CSV table of C-alpha atoms (C1' of nucleotides) in Angstrom, one decimal:
chain,number,residue,atom,x,y,z
A,154,VAL,CA,-32.8,-87.9,-16.4
A,155,ASP,CA,-34.8,-88.0,-13.3
A,156,VAL,CA,-35.1,-91.7,-12.1
A,157,LYS,CA,-36.6,-90.9,-8.8
A,158,ARG,CA,-39.9,-90.1,-10.6
A,159,TYR,CA,-40.3,-93.8,-11.3
A,160,LYS,CA,-41.7,-95.7,-8.6
A,161,VAL,CA,-39.5,-98.5,-7.4
A,162,LEU,CA,-40.8,-101.8,-8.6
A,163,ASN,CA,-40.3,-103.6,-5.4
A,164,LEU,CA,-43.2,-102.4,-3.5
A,165,GLU,CA,-43.6,-104.6,-0.6
A,166,LYS,CA,-41.7,-104.0,2.6
A,167,LYS,CA,-38.0,-103.8,1.8
A,168,LYS,CA,-36.5,-107.2,2.3
A,169,TYR,CA,-32.9,-107.8,2.0
A,170,HIS,CA,-33.6,-110.7,-0.3
A,171,HIS,CA,-35.6,-109.6,-3.1
A,172,GLY,CA,-37.8,-112.3,-4.4
A,173,ASP,CA,-37.5,-112.0,-8.2
A,174,LEU,CA,-34.8,-109.7,-8.9
A,175,PRO,CA,-34.0,-111.1,-12.3
A,176,GLY,CA,-37.6,-110.7,-13.4
A,177,GLN,CA,-37.8,-107.1,-12.1
A,178,LEU,CA,-34.6,-106.2,-13.7
A,179,ILE,CA,-35.9,-107.4,-17.0
A,180,GLU,CA,-39.0,-105.4,-16.5
A,181,ALA,CA,-37.1,-102.4,-15.5
A,182,VAL,CA,-35.0,-102.6,-18.7
A,183,ARG,CA,-38.2,-102.9,-20.7
A,184,GLN,CA,-39.4,-99.7,-19.3
A,185,LEU,CA,-36.0,-98.0,-19.7
A,186,ILE,CA,-35.6,-99.0,-23.3
A,187,GLU,CA,-38.8,-97.3,-24.1
A,188,ARG,CA,-38.0,-94.3,-22.1
A,189,ASP,CA,-34.3,-93.9,-23.2
A,190,GLY,CA,-34.2,-95.5,-26.6
A,191,PRO,CA,-33.1,-98.9,-27.8
A,192,ASP,CA,-29.6,-98.9,-26.6
A,193,ASP,CA,-29.2,-96.0,-24.2
A,194,PHE,CA,-30.5,-97.5,-20.9
A,195,LYS,CA,-28.0,-97.7,-18.1
A,196,VAL,CA,-27.5,-100.9,-16.0
A,197,ALA,CA,-27.4,-98.7,-13.0
A,198,ASP,CA,-30.8,-97.1,-13.8
A,199,ALA,CA,-32.3,-100.6,-14.0
A,200,ALA,CA,-31.0,-101.5,-10.8
A,201,ARG,CA,-32.3,-98.4,-9.2
A,202,LEU,CA,-35.7,-99.0,-10.7
A,203,ALA,CA,-35.7,-102.4,-9.2
A,204,GLY,CA,-34.7,-100.9,-5.9
A,205,VAL,CA,-31.3,-102.4,-5.5
A,206,SER,CA,-27.7,-101.4,-5.7
A,207,THR,CA,-25.9,-100.9,-8.9
A,208,ALA,CA,-23.9,-104.1,-8.3
A,209,ALA,CA,-26.8,-106.4,-7.7
A,210,PRO,CA,-27.6,-107.1,-11.4
A,211,TYR,CA,-24.3,-108.8,-11.7
A,212,ARG,CA,-25.5,-111.6,-9.3
A,213,HIS,CA,-27.9,-112.7,-11.9
A,214,PHE,CA,-26.7,-111.6,-15.3
A,215,ALA,CA,-23.1,-112.1,-16.6
A,216,ASN,CA,-22.9,-108.5,-18.0
A,217,ARG,CA,-25.2,-106.0,-19.7
A,218,ALA,CA,-25.3,-107.9,-23.0
A,219,ASP,CA,-26.6,-110.9,-21.1
A,220,LEU,CA,-29.2,-108.9,-19.5
A,221,VAL,CA,-30.4,-107.5,-22.8
A,222,ARG,CA,-30.6,-110.9,-24.2
A,223,HIS,CA,-33.0,-112.0,-21.5
A,224,VAL,CA,-35.0,-108.9,-22.1
A,225,VAL,CA,-35.3,-109.6,-25.7
A,226,ILE,CA,-36.2,-113.3,-25.3
A,227,ALA,CA,-39.1,-112.1,-23.0
A,228,ALA,CA,-40.2,-109.6,-25.6
A,229,MET,CA,-40.2,-112.1,-28.4
A,230,GLY,CA,-42.3,-114.2,-26.3
A,231,ARG,CA,-44.8,-111.5,-25.8
A,232,MET,CA,-44.9,-110.8,-29.4
A,233,LYS,CA,-45.4,-114.4,-30.5
A,234,GLU,CA,-48.1,-114.7,-27.9
A,235,GLY,CA,-50.0,-111.7,-29.3
A,236,MET,CA,-49.9,-113.1,-32.8
A,237,ALA,CA,-50.8,-116.5,-31.9
A,238,GLN,CA,-53.7,-115.0,-30.0
A,239,ALA,CA,-54.8,-112.8,-33.0
A,240,ALA,CA,-54.7,-116.0,-35.2
A,241,SER,CA,-56.7,-118.1,-32.8
A,242,SER,CA,-59.4,-115.5,-32.4
A,243,HIS,CA,-60.5,-116.0,-36.0
A,244,ARG,CA,-61.6,-119.2,-37.8
A,245,ALA,CA,-59.4,-120.6,-40.5
A,246,GLY,CA,-61.5,-119.5,-43.4
A,247,ASP,CA,-62.1,-115.9,-42.0
A,248,PRO,CA,-60.6,-113.3,-44.3
A,249,GLY,CA,-60.3,-111.0,-41.3
A,250,ARG,CA,-57.7,-113.4,-39.8
A,251,VAL,CA,-54.7,-112.2,-41.8
A,252,ILE,CA,-55.7,-108.6,-41.1
A,253,ALA,CA,-55.8,-109.4,-37.4
A,254,LEU,CA,-52.4,-111.0,-37.6
A,255,GLY,CA,-50.9,-108.0,-39.3
A,256,ARG,CA,-52.5,-105.7,-37.0
A,257,SER,CA,-51.2,-107.5,-34.0
A,258,TYR,CA,-47.6,-107.2,-35.3
A,259,VAL,CA,-47.9,-103.5,-36.0
A,260,GLU,CA,-49.5,-102.9,-32.6
A,261,PHE,CA,-46.7,-104.5,-30.8
A,262,ALA,CA,-44.2,-102.3,-32.7
A,263,SER,CA,-46.1,-99.1,-31.8
A,264,GLN,CA,-46.6,-100.1,-28.2
A,265,GLU,CA,-43.0,-101.1,-27.6
A,266,PRO,CA,-41.1,-99.2,-30.3
A,267,GLY,CA,-37.8,-99.2,-28.4
A,268,MET,CA,-38.1,-103.0,-27.8
A,269,PHE,CA,-39.1,-103.5,-31.4
A,270,GLN,CA,-35.9,-101.9,-32.5
A,271,VAL,CA,-33.8,-103.8,-30.2
A,272,MET,CA,-35.3,-107.0,-31.4
A,273,PHE,CA,-34.5,-106.2,-35.0
A,274,SER,CA,-31.5,-104.1,-34.8
A,275,GLY,CA,-29.5,-105.6,-37.5
A,276,THR,CA,-25.8,-106.2,-36.7
A,277,SER,CA,-26.6,-106.5,-33.0
A,278,GLU,CA,-24.9,-109.4,-31.2
A,279,HIS,CA,-28.0,-111.5,-30.3
A,280,VAL,CA,-28.9,-112.1,-33.9
A,281,HIS,CA,-27.1,-115.2,-33.9
A,282,ASP,CA,-28.4,-116.6,-30.6
A,283,PRO,CA,-29.9,-120.0,-31.2
A,284,GLU,CA,-32.7,-119.4,-28.7
A,285,LEU,CA,-33.7,-116.2,-30.3
A,286,LYS,CA,-33.5,-117.5,-33.7
A,287,ALA,CA,-35.8,-120.4,-32.7
A,288,LEU,CA,-38.4,-117.9,-31.3
A,289,GLY,CA,-38.3,-115.9,-34.4
A,290,ASP,CA,-38.9,-119.0,-36.5
A,291,GLU,CA,-41.8,-120.0,-34.5
A,292,THR,CA,-43.4,-116.7,-35.0
A,293,LEU,CA,-42.9,-116.8,-38.7
A,294,LYS,CA,-44.4,-120.3,-38.7
A,295,VAL,CA,-47.6,-118.7,-37.3
A,296,VAL,CA,-47.8,-116.5,-40.2
A,297,GLN,CA,-47.0,-119.2,-42.6
A,298,LEU,CA,-49.6,-121.5,-41.1
A,299,VAL,CA,-52.3,-118.7,-41.5
A,300,VAL,CA,-51.3,-118.0,-45.0
A,301,ALA,CA,-51.3,-121.6,-45.9
A,302,GLU,CA,-54.7,-122.2,-44.4
A,303,HIS,CA,-56.0,-119.1,-46.2
A,304,LEU,CA,-54.8,-120.3,-49.5
A,305,GLY,CA,-55.8,-123.8,-48.8
A,306,ILE,CA,-52.4,-125.3,-49.5
A,307,GLU,CA,-49.6,-127.0,-47.7
A,308,ILE,CA,-47.6,-124.8,-45.2
A,309,ASP,CA,-44.4,-125.6,-46.8
A,310,ALA,CA,-45.6,-125.0,-50.4
A,311,HIS,CA,-43.5,-122.2,-52.2
A,312,GLU,CA,-46.5,-120.1,-52.6
A,313,ALA,CA,-47.4,-120.1,-49.0
A,314,ARG,CA,-43.9,-119.3,-47.9
A,315,LEU,CA,-43.5,-116.6,-50.4
A,316,ARG,CA,-46.6,-114.9,-49.7
A,317,ALA,CA,-46.2,-115.2,-45.9
A,318,TYR,CA,-42.8,-113.5,-46.3
A,319,ALA,CA,-44.2,-110.7,-48.3
A,320,LEU,CA,-46.8,-110.0,-45.7
A,321,TRP,CA,-44.1,-110.0,-43.1
A,322,CYS,CA,-42.0,-107.6,-45.0
A,323,PHE,CA,-45.0,-105.3,-45.4
A,324,VAL,CA,-45.9,-105.2,-41.7
A,325,HIS,CA,-42.3,-105.0,-40.6
A,326,GLY,CA,-41.7,-102.1,-43.0
A,327,HIS,CA,-44.8,-100.3,-42.0
A,328,SER,CA,-43.8,-100.8,-38.3
A,329,PHE,CA,-40.4,-99.2,-38.8
A,330,LEU,CA,-41.7,-96.4,-40.8
A,331,HIS,CA,-44.2,-95.8,-38.2
A,332,ILE,CA,-41.8,-95.8,-35.2
A,333,ASP,CA,-39.5,-93.5,-37.2
A,334,SER,CA,-42.5,-91.3,-37.8
A,335,LYS,CA,-41.7,-91.4,-41.5
A,336,LEU,CA,-45.3,-92.0,-42.5
A,337,PRO,CA,-47.0,-89.5,-44.7
A,338,GLU,CA,-48.9,-86.7,-43.1
A,339,GLN,CA,-52.5,-87.3,-42.0
A,340,PHE,CA,-52.0,-90.9,-41.6
A,341,THR,CA,-55.1,-91.7,-39.6
A,342,ASP,CA,-56.2,-95.1,-38.0
A,343,GLU,CA,-58.8,-95.4,-40.7
A,344,ILE,CA,-56.1,-95.1,-43.4
A,345,GLU,CA,-54.0,-97.8,-41.6
A,346,ASP,CA,-57.1,-100.1,-41.7
A,347,GLU,CA,-57.6,-99.4,-45.3
A,348,LEU,CA,-53.9,-100.1,-45.9
A,349,LEU,CA,-53.8,-103.4,-44.2
A,350,ARG,CA,-56.9,-104.6,-46.0
A,351,LEU,CA,-55.6,-103.4,-49.4
A,352,VAL,CA,-52.3,-105.3,-48.8
A,353,GLY,CA,-54.0,-108.4,-47.3
A,354,ASP,CA,-56.4,-108.6,-50.2
A,355,ALA,CA,-53.6,-107.9,-52.9
A,356,ILE,CA,-51.3,-110.6,-51.5
A,357,LEU,CA,-53.8,-113.1,-50.4
A,358,PRO,CA,-56.7,-112.7,-52.9
A,359,GLU,CA,-60.1,-113.5,-51.6
A,360,ARG,CA,-61.0,-117.1,-52.5
A,361,THR,CA,-64.2,-117.0,-54.5
B,91,VAL,CA,-9.7,-103.2,-34.3
B,92,ASP,CA,-6.8,-102.7,-36.5
B,93,VAL,CA,-7.1,-99.3,-38.2
B,94,LYS,CA,-3.8,-99.4,-39.8
B,95,ARG,CA,-5.0,-102.0,-42.3
B,96,TYR,CA,-7.0,-99.2,-44.0
B,97,LYS,CA,-5.2,-97.1,-46.4
B,98,VAL,CA,-5.2,-93.5,-45.5
B,99,LEU,CA,-7.6,-91.7,-47.8
B,100,ASN,CA,-5.2,-88.7,-48.4
B,101,LEU,CA,-3.0,-90.3,-50.7
B,102,GLU,CA,-1.0,-87.4,-52.3
B,103,LYS,CA,2.1,-86.0,-50.8
B,104,LYS,CA,1.3,-85.1,-47.2
B,105,LYS,CA,0.4,-81.4,-47.2
B,106,TYR,CA,-0.2,-79.5,-44.1
B,107,HIS,CA,-3.5,-78.2,-45.4
B,108,HIS,CA,-5.6,-81.0,-46.6
B,109,GLY,CA,-7.7,-80.1,-49.5
B,110,ASP,CA,-11.0,-81.5,-48.7
B,111,LEU,CA,-11.0,-82.7,-45.1
B,112,PRO,CA,-14.8,-82.4,-44.6
B,113,GLY,CA,-15.5,-84.5,-47.6
B,114,GLN,CA,-12.9,-87.2,-46.6
B,115,LEU,CA,-14.2,-87.3,-43.1
B,116,ILE,CA,-17.7,-88.0,-44.4
B,117,GLU,CA,-16.3,-90.7,-46.6
B,118,ALA,CA,-14.3,-92.2,-43.8
B,119,VAL,CA,-17.3,-92.3,-41.5
B,120,ARG,CA,-19.3,-94.0,-44.3
B,121,GLN,CA,-16.7,-96.7,-44.4
B,122,LEU,CA,-16.5,-97.0,-40.7
B,123,ILE,CA,-20.2,-97.2,-40.2
B,124,GLU,CA,-20.1,-100.3,-42.5
B,125,ARG,CA,-17.2,-101.8,-40.7
B,126,ASP,CA,-18.1,-101.1,-37.2
B,127,GLY,CA,-22.0,-100.8,-37.1
B,128,PRO,CA,-24.5,-98.1,-37.2
B,129,ASP,CA,-23.4,-96.2,-34.1
B,130,ASP,CA,-20.0,-97.6,-33.3
B,131,PHE,CA,-17.6,-95.6,-35.2
B,132,LYS,CA,-15.1,-93.5,-33.4
B,133,VAL,CA,-14.5,-89.9,-34.5
B,134,ALA,CA,-10.7,-90.6,-33.8
B,135,ASP,CA,-10.9,-93.4,-36.3
B,136,ALA,CA,-12.5,-91.3,-38.9
B,137,ALA,CA,-9.7,-88.7,-38.4
B,138,ARG,CA,-6.9,-91.4,-38.6
B,139,LEU,CA,-8.6,-92.7,-41.8
B,140,ALA,CA,-8.5,-89.2,-43.3
B,141,GLY,CA,-4.9,-89.0,-42.2
B,142,VAL,CA,-5.3,-86.2,-39.7
B,143,SER,CA,-5.1,-85.7,-36.0
B,144,THR,CA,-8.0,-86.5,-33.7
B,145,ALA,CA,-8.8,-82.9,-33.2
B,146,ALA,CA,-8.9,-81.9,-36.7
B,147,PRO,CA,-12.5,-82.9,-37.3
B,148,TYR,CA,-13.7,-80.3,-34.9
B,149,ARG,CA,-12.4,-77.5,-37.2
B,150,HIS,CA,-15.2,-78.5,-39.6
B,151,PHE,CA,-18.0,-80.2,-37.6
B,152,ALA,CA,-19.4,-78.9,-34.3
B,153,ASN,CA,-19.5,-82.4,-32.8
B,154,ARG,CA,-19.9,-86.0,-33.6
B,155,ALA,CA,-23.7,-85.7,-34.2
B,156,ASP,CA,-23.1,-82.8,-36.7
B,157,LEU,CA,-20.7,-85.0,-38.6
B,158,VAL,CA,-23.2,-88.0,-38.6
B,159,ARG,CA,-25.8,-85.5,-39.8
B,160,HIS,CA,-23.7,-84.7,-42.8
B,161,VAL,CA,-22.9,-88.2,-43.6
B,162,VAL,CA,-26.6,-89.0,-43.5
B,163,ILE,CA,-27.5,-86.2,-45.8
B,164,ALA,CA,-24.9,-87.5,-48.3
B,165,ALA,CA,-26.3,-91.0,-48.1
B,166,MET,CA,-29.9,-89.8,-48.6
B,167,GLY,CA,-28.8,-88.1,-51.8
B,168,ARG,CA,-27.1,-91.2,-53.1
B,169,MET,CA,-30.3,-93.2,-52.4
B,170,LYS,CA,-32.5,-90.7,-54.0
B,171,GLU,CA,-30.2,-90.6,-57.0
B,172,GLY,CA,-30.3,-94.2,-57.4
B,173,MET,CA,-33.9,-94.4,-57.3
B,174,ALA,CA,-34.4,-91.5,-59.7
B,175,GLN,CA,-32.1,-93.2,-62.1
B,176,ALA,CA,-34.0,-96.6,-61.8
B,177,ALA,CA,-37.2,-94.7,-62.5
B,178,SER,CA,-35.8,-92.8,-65.5
B,179,SER,CA,-34.3,-95.9,-67.1
B,180,HIS,CA,-37.8,-97.2,-67.9
B,181,ARG,CA,-40.6,-95.7,-69.9
B,182,ALA,CA,-43.8,-94.5,-68.0
B,183,GLY,CA,-45.9,-97.4,-69.0
B,184,ASP,CA,-43.3,-100.1,-68.5
B,185,PRO,CA,-44.4,-102.7,-65.8
B,186,GLY,CA,-40.8,-103.3,-65.1
B,187,ARG,CA,-40.4,-99.9,-63.8
B,188,VAL,CA,-41.8,-100.4,-60.4
B,189,ILE,CA,-39.7,-103.5,-60.0
B,190,ALA,CA,-36.6,-101.6,-60.9
B,191,LEU,CA,-37.6,-98.9,-58.3
B,192,GLY,CA,-37.9,-101.4,-55.6
B,193,ARG,CA,-34.9,-103.3,-56.5
B,194,SER,CA,-32.9,-100.0,-56.3
B,195,TYR,CA,-34.1,-99.4,-52.8
B,196,VAL,CA,-33.3,-103.0,-51.6
B,197,GLU,CA,-30.0,-102.8,-53.4
B,198,PHE,CA,-29.0,-99.6,-51.5
B,199,ALA,CA,-29.9,-101.3,-48.2
B,200,SER,CA,-27.8,-104.3,-48.9
B,201,GLN,CA,-24.9,-102.4,-50.2
B,202,GLU,CA,-24.8,-99.9,-47.3
B,203,PRO,CA,-26.6,-101.9,-44.5
B,204,GLY,CA,-25.0,-99.8,-41.8
B,205,MET,CA,-25.8,-96.6,-43.4
B,206,PHE,CA,-29.4,-97.7,-44.1
B,207,GLN,CA,-29.8,-98.4,-40.4
B,208,VAL,CA,-28.4,-94.9,-39.4
B,209,MET,CA,-30.8,-93.3,-41.8
B,210,PHE,CA,-33.9,-95.1,-40.5
B,211,SER,CA,-32.8,-95.6,-36.9
B,212,GLY,CA,-36.1,-94.4,-35.2
B,213,THR,CA,-35.7,-92.3,-32.2
B,214,SER,CA,-32.4,-91.0,-33.5
B,215,GLU,CA,-31.9,-87.3,-33.3
B,216,HIS,CA,-31.8,-86.4,-36.9
B,217,VAL,CA,-35.3,-87.6,-37.7
B,218,HIS,CA,-36.6,-84.0,-37.1
B,219,ASP,CA,-33.9,-82.3,-39.1
B,220,PRO,CA,-35.8,-80.4,-41.7
B,221,GLU,CA,-33.2,-80.8,-44.4
B,222,LEU,CA,-33.3,-84.6,-44.0
B,223,LYS,CA,-37.1,-84.6,-43.9
B,224,ALA,CA,-37.0,-82.8,-47.2
B,225,LEU,CA,-34.8,-85.2,-48.8
B,226,GLY,CA,-37.0,-88.0,-47.5
B,227,ASP,CA,-40.0,-86.6,-48.9
B,228,GLU,CA,-38.5,-86.0,-52.3
B,229,THR,CA,-37.6,-89.6,-52.4
B,230,LEU,CA,-41.1,-90.7,-51.5
B,231,LYS,CA,-42.3,-88.3,-54.2
B,232,VAL,CA,-40.3,-90.3,-56.8
B,233,VAL,CA,-42.1,-93.4,-55.8
B,234,GLN,CA,-45.6,-91.8,-55.7
B,235,LEU,CA,-45.0,-90.4,-59.2
B,236,VAL,CA,-44.0,-93.8,-60.6
B,237,VAL,CA,-47.1,-95.4,-59.0
B,238,ALA,CA,-49.4,-92.5,-60.1
B,239,GLU,CA,-48.2,-92.8,-63.7
B,240,HIS,CA,-48.6,-96.6,-63.5
B,241,LEU,CA,-52.1,-96.4,-62.4
B,242,GLY,CA,-52.7,-93.4,-64.7
B,243,ILE,CA,-54.2,-91.3,-62.1
B,244,GLU,CA,-53.1,-88.1,-60.3
B,245,ILE,CA,-50.0,-88.2,-58.0
B,246,ASP,CA,-52.0,-86.8,-55.2
B,247,ALA,CA,-54.9,-89.2,-55.5
B,248,HIS,CA,-55.7,-91.2,-52.4
B,249,GLU,CA,-55.1,-94.4,-54.3
B,250,ALA,CA,-51.7,-93.4,-55.6
B,251,ARG,CA,-50.5,-92.4,-52.1
B,252,LEU,CA,-51.8,-95.5,-50.5
B,253,ARG,CA,-50.3,-97.8,-52.9
B,254,ALA,CA,-47.0,-96.1,-53.0
B,255,TYR,CA,-46.8,-96.3,-49.3
B,256,ALA,CA,-47.6,-99.9,-49.4
B,257,LEU,CA,-44.8,-100.5,-51.7
B,258,TRP,CA,-42.4,-98.4,-49.6
B,259,CYS,CA,-43.4,-100.6,-46.6
B,260,PHE,CA,-42.8,-103.6,-48.4
B,261,VAL,CA,-39.3,-102.8,-49.8
B,262,HIS,CA,-38.5,-101.2,-46.4
B,263,GLY,CA,-39.3,-104.4,-44.5
B,264,HIS,CA,-37.6,-106.5,-46.8
B,265,SER,CA,-34.5,-104.4,-46.6
B,266,PHE,CA,-34.4,-104.6,-42.8
B,267,LEU,CA,-35.0,-108.2,-42.8
B,268,HIS,CA,-32.4,-108.8,-45.2
B,269,ILE,CA,-29.9,-106.7,-43.3
B,270,ASP,CA,-30.8,-108.5,-40.1
B,271,SER,CA,-30.4,-111.8,-41.9
B,272,LYS,CA,-33.8,-112.7,-40.8
B,273,LEU,CA,-34.9,-114.0,-44.2
B,274,PRO,CA,-36.0,-117.6,-44.6
B,275,GLU,CA,-33.4,-120.1,-45.6
B,276,GLN,CA,-32.4,-120.6,-49.1
B,277,PHE,CA,-33.5,-117.2,-50.1
B,278,THR,CA,-31.9,-116.9,-53.5
B,279,ASP,CA,-31.6,-114.1,-55.9
B,280,GLU,CA,-34.3,-115.7,-58.0
B,281,ILE,CA,-36.7,-115.8,-55.2
B,282,GLU,CA,-36.2,-112.3,-54.5
B,283,ASP,CA,-37.0,-111.5,-58.1
B,284,GLU,CA,-40.1,-113.6,-57.9
B,285,LEU,CA,-41.0,-111.8,-54.6
B,286,LEU,CA,-40.6,-108.3,-56.1
B,287,ARG,CA,-42.6,-109.3,-59.1
B,288,LEU,CA,-45.3,-110.8,-56.9
B,289,VAL,CA,-45.7,-107.8,-54.8
B,290,GLY,CA,-45.5,-105.3,-57.5
B,291,ASP,CA,-48.2,-107.2,-59.4
B,292,ALA,CA,-50.4,-107.5,-56.4
B,293,ILE,CA,-50.3,-103.9,-55.3
B,294,LEU,CA,-50.1,-102.3,-58.7
B,295,PRO,CA,-52.2,-104.7,-60.9
B,296,GLU,CA,-51.3,-104.9,-64.5
B,297,ARG,CA,-53.5,-102.6,-66.6
B,298,THR,CA,-55.2,-104.7,-69.2
C,18,DT,C1',8.4,-58.4,-56.0
C,19,DG,C1',9.2,-58.6,-51.0
C,20,DT,C1',7.7,-58.2,-46.3
C,21,DA,C1',4.1,-57.8,-42.3
C,22,DC,C1',0.3,-59.7,-40.6
C,23,DA,C1',-4.3,-61.8,-40.1
C,24,DT,C1',-6.5,-65.9,-40.6
C,25,DC,C1',-7.3,-70.5,-41.4
C,26,DA,C1',-6.4,-75.4,-40.7
C,27,DG,C1',-3.8,-78.2,-38.8
C,28,DT,C1',-1.1,-80.7,-34.2
C,29,DG,C1',-0.3,-83.5,-29.8
C,30,DA,C1',-1.4,-83.9,-25.4
C,31,DA,C1',-4.5,-84.0,-21.9
C,32,DC,C1',-8.9,-83.7,-19.6
C,33,DG,C1',-13.1,-85.3,-17.9
C,34,DC,C1',-17.0,-87.9,-17.4
C,35,DG,C1',-20.0,-91.5,-17.8
C,36,DC,C1',-20.8,-95.9,-16.8
C,37,DG,C1',-20.0,-100.9,-16.9
C,38,DT,C1',-17.9,-103.9,-13.8
C,39,DT,C1',-15.3,-105.5,-9.6
C,40,DC,C1',-14.0,-105.7,-4.8
C,41,DA,C1',-14.2,-106.8,0.0
C,42,DC,C1',-17.9,-106.8,2.7
C,43,DT,C1',-22.4,-108.1,5.3
C,44,DG,C1',-27.1,-109.7,6.1
C,45,DA,C1',-30.4,-113.4,5.5
C,46,DT,C1',-31.6,-118.2,4.7
C,47,DG,C1',-31.5,-123.2,4.7
C,48,DT,C1',-29.6,-127.4,6.4
C,49,DA,C1',-27.0,-130.8,9.5
C,50,DC,C1',-26.9,-132.6,13.9
D,63,DT,C1',-35.9,-127.1,19.2
D,64,DG,C1',-31.4,-124.6,19.2
D,65,DT,C1',-26.9,-123.7,17.5
D,66,DA,C1',-23.0,-123.9,13.8
D,67,DC,C1',-22.0,-123.1,9.4
D,68,DA,C1',-22.2,-122.9,4.3
D,69,DT,C1',-24.2,-120.5,0.8
D,70,DC,C1',-26.7,-117.1,-1.4
D,71,DA,C1',-28.0,-112.4,-2.6
D,72,DG,C1',-27.4,-108.3,-1.4
D,73,DT,C1',-24.3,-103.4,-0.4
D,74,DG,C1',-21.3,-99.0,-1.0
D,75,DA,C1',-17.4,-97.6,-2.9
D,76,DA,C1',-14.1,-97.4,-6.1
D,77,DC,C1',-11.8,-98.5,-10.2
D,78,DG,C1',-10.6,-98.2,-15.0
D,79,DC,C1',-11.1,-97.3,-19.7
D,80,DG,C1',-12.8,-95.6,-23.8
D,81,DC,C1',-13.6,-91.7,-26.3
D,82,DG,C1',-15.6,-87.1,-27.3
D,83,DT,C1',-13.9,-82.8,-27.0
D,84,DT,C1',-10.7,-78.8,-25.6
D,85,DC,C1',-6.5,-76.4,-25.2
D,86,DA,C1',-2.5,-73.8,-26.3
D,87,DC,C1',0.2,-74.3,-30.0
D,88,DT,C1',2.3,-74.0,-34.9
D,89,DG,C1',2.7,-74.2,-39.9
D,90,DA,C1',0.7,-72.6,-44.3
D,91,DT,C1',-1.7,-69.4,-47.1
D,92,DG,C1',-3.7,-65.0,-48.8
D,93,DT,C1',-3.8,-60.1,-48.9
D,94,DA,C1',-2.3,-55.2,-48.2
D,95,DC,C1',1.1,-52.0,-49.1
DNA sequence: TGTACATCAGTGAACGCGCGTTCACTGATGTAC
DNA sequence: TGTACATCAGTGAACGCGCGTTCACTGATGTAC
């Protein structure tokens, strides 16, 4: 793999002290995960991409897993941010709101497929990290809130939770199938739209 | 990891020639994938588990990836089998049929979580294998057929395909979230039932 | 039915390489006085 | 304001280990005659 083709992130005149190496390593890993696949990036590549020696990362991260953890936290933040924004760009009653929320999720997954897999890769270590769990829960909360408002019921109502989870499953599954290019042939953007609307409507029926 | 705790698969009196080493290696890998995680099994462990030397597998499989490929093919077959059986255990009009189909999918995922991940692990090599793709398509066909019959329309109708895919997304997503133990707290079997019925009904409305 | 031989399916040991991580070091920066 | 010193953030090289894979081999099996 030709790393040299990637421009070194640290563009300014090469200083001995780096400025924000942790941040740039995280960004480097983000890029490498997309380039090489969920778990195939090399710490050394990340270092090179950030323009430092292969030993430098260990001044800031205990080990590879620790680095990944920080990368995932950053990604979760981005995702939650995107969803919160989608939700806040529609009024509470707006039927397009749920669609926008779902689309935001799917979009994240297709823009950062590698990262998406890292975030939801089952038996991976970081599943039980409390910080990550908290972030995940907050994101789910966003969905639950939107659903509850749509249905005009309490956020903690059984119905709200159930339907929110159903929607989550759907976008999650679609995201994965999309990433794995397991979707049926001729799956155009229009069909995706139709799909989102169909499911949104089915699970959160229009209030009349 | 203590391999010795696992009984060697080849129980009969140790013969030099093995009988069905390829099959037993595939079975060994299946077990190891569940034990060690989607991509963490060692070829050497599989060999030990089958009671042969570490070099033996290479008499039957070109390399590790080739072995995995065969393992996945077998798993896909199992999955398809399970779904076909679920479908055939209900009459065409039965509204419980779709539920049974979905449950079969989710059940597979929770019984073989590691394998499920290997089968649907995104950027992994075997995605573009024609034999695997064919198997996957056949499985999707099962779902499409059931959906089409439920709706009383042609299997290739746009509506049938769309709703079949929507259901697929749902069970797929739920399976993954389940595996990643990302499901909301207190998610009992009863709630799962309720969920399946809710979604089934929403996407394939009862004909009245 | 017995022997010669090709072939197949194993073995045990070692090889090799990729890559995470450590080590002894050095250059830069901040603070005390 | 200048110098001494602690501390921090880098470097380049090497280490070490896990594991897939190969190698030269040997034991078992099937077939020809």
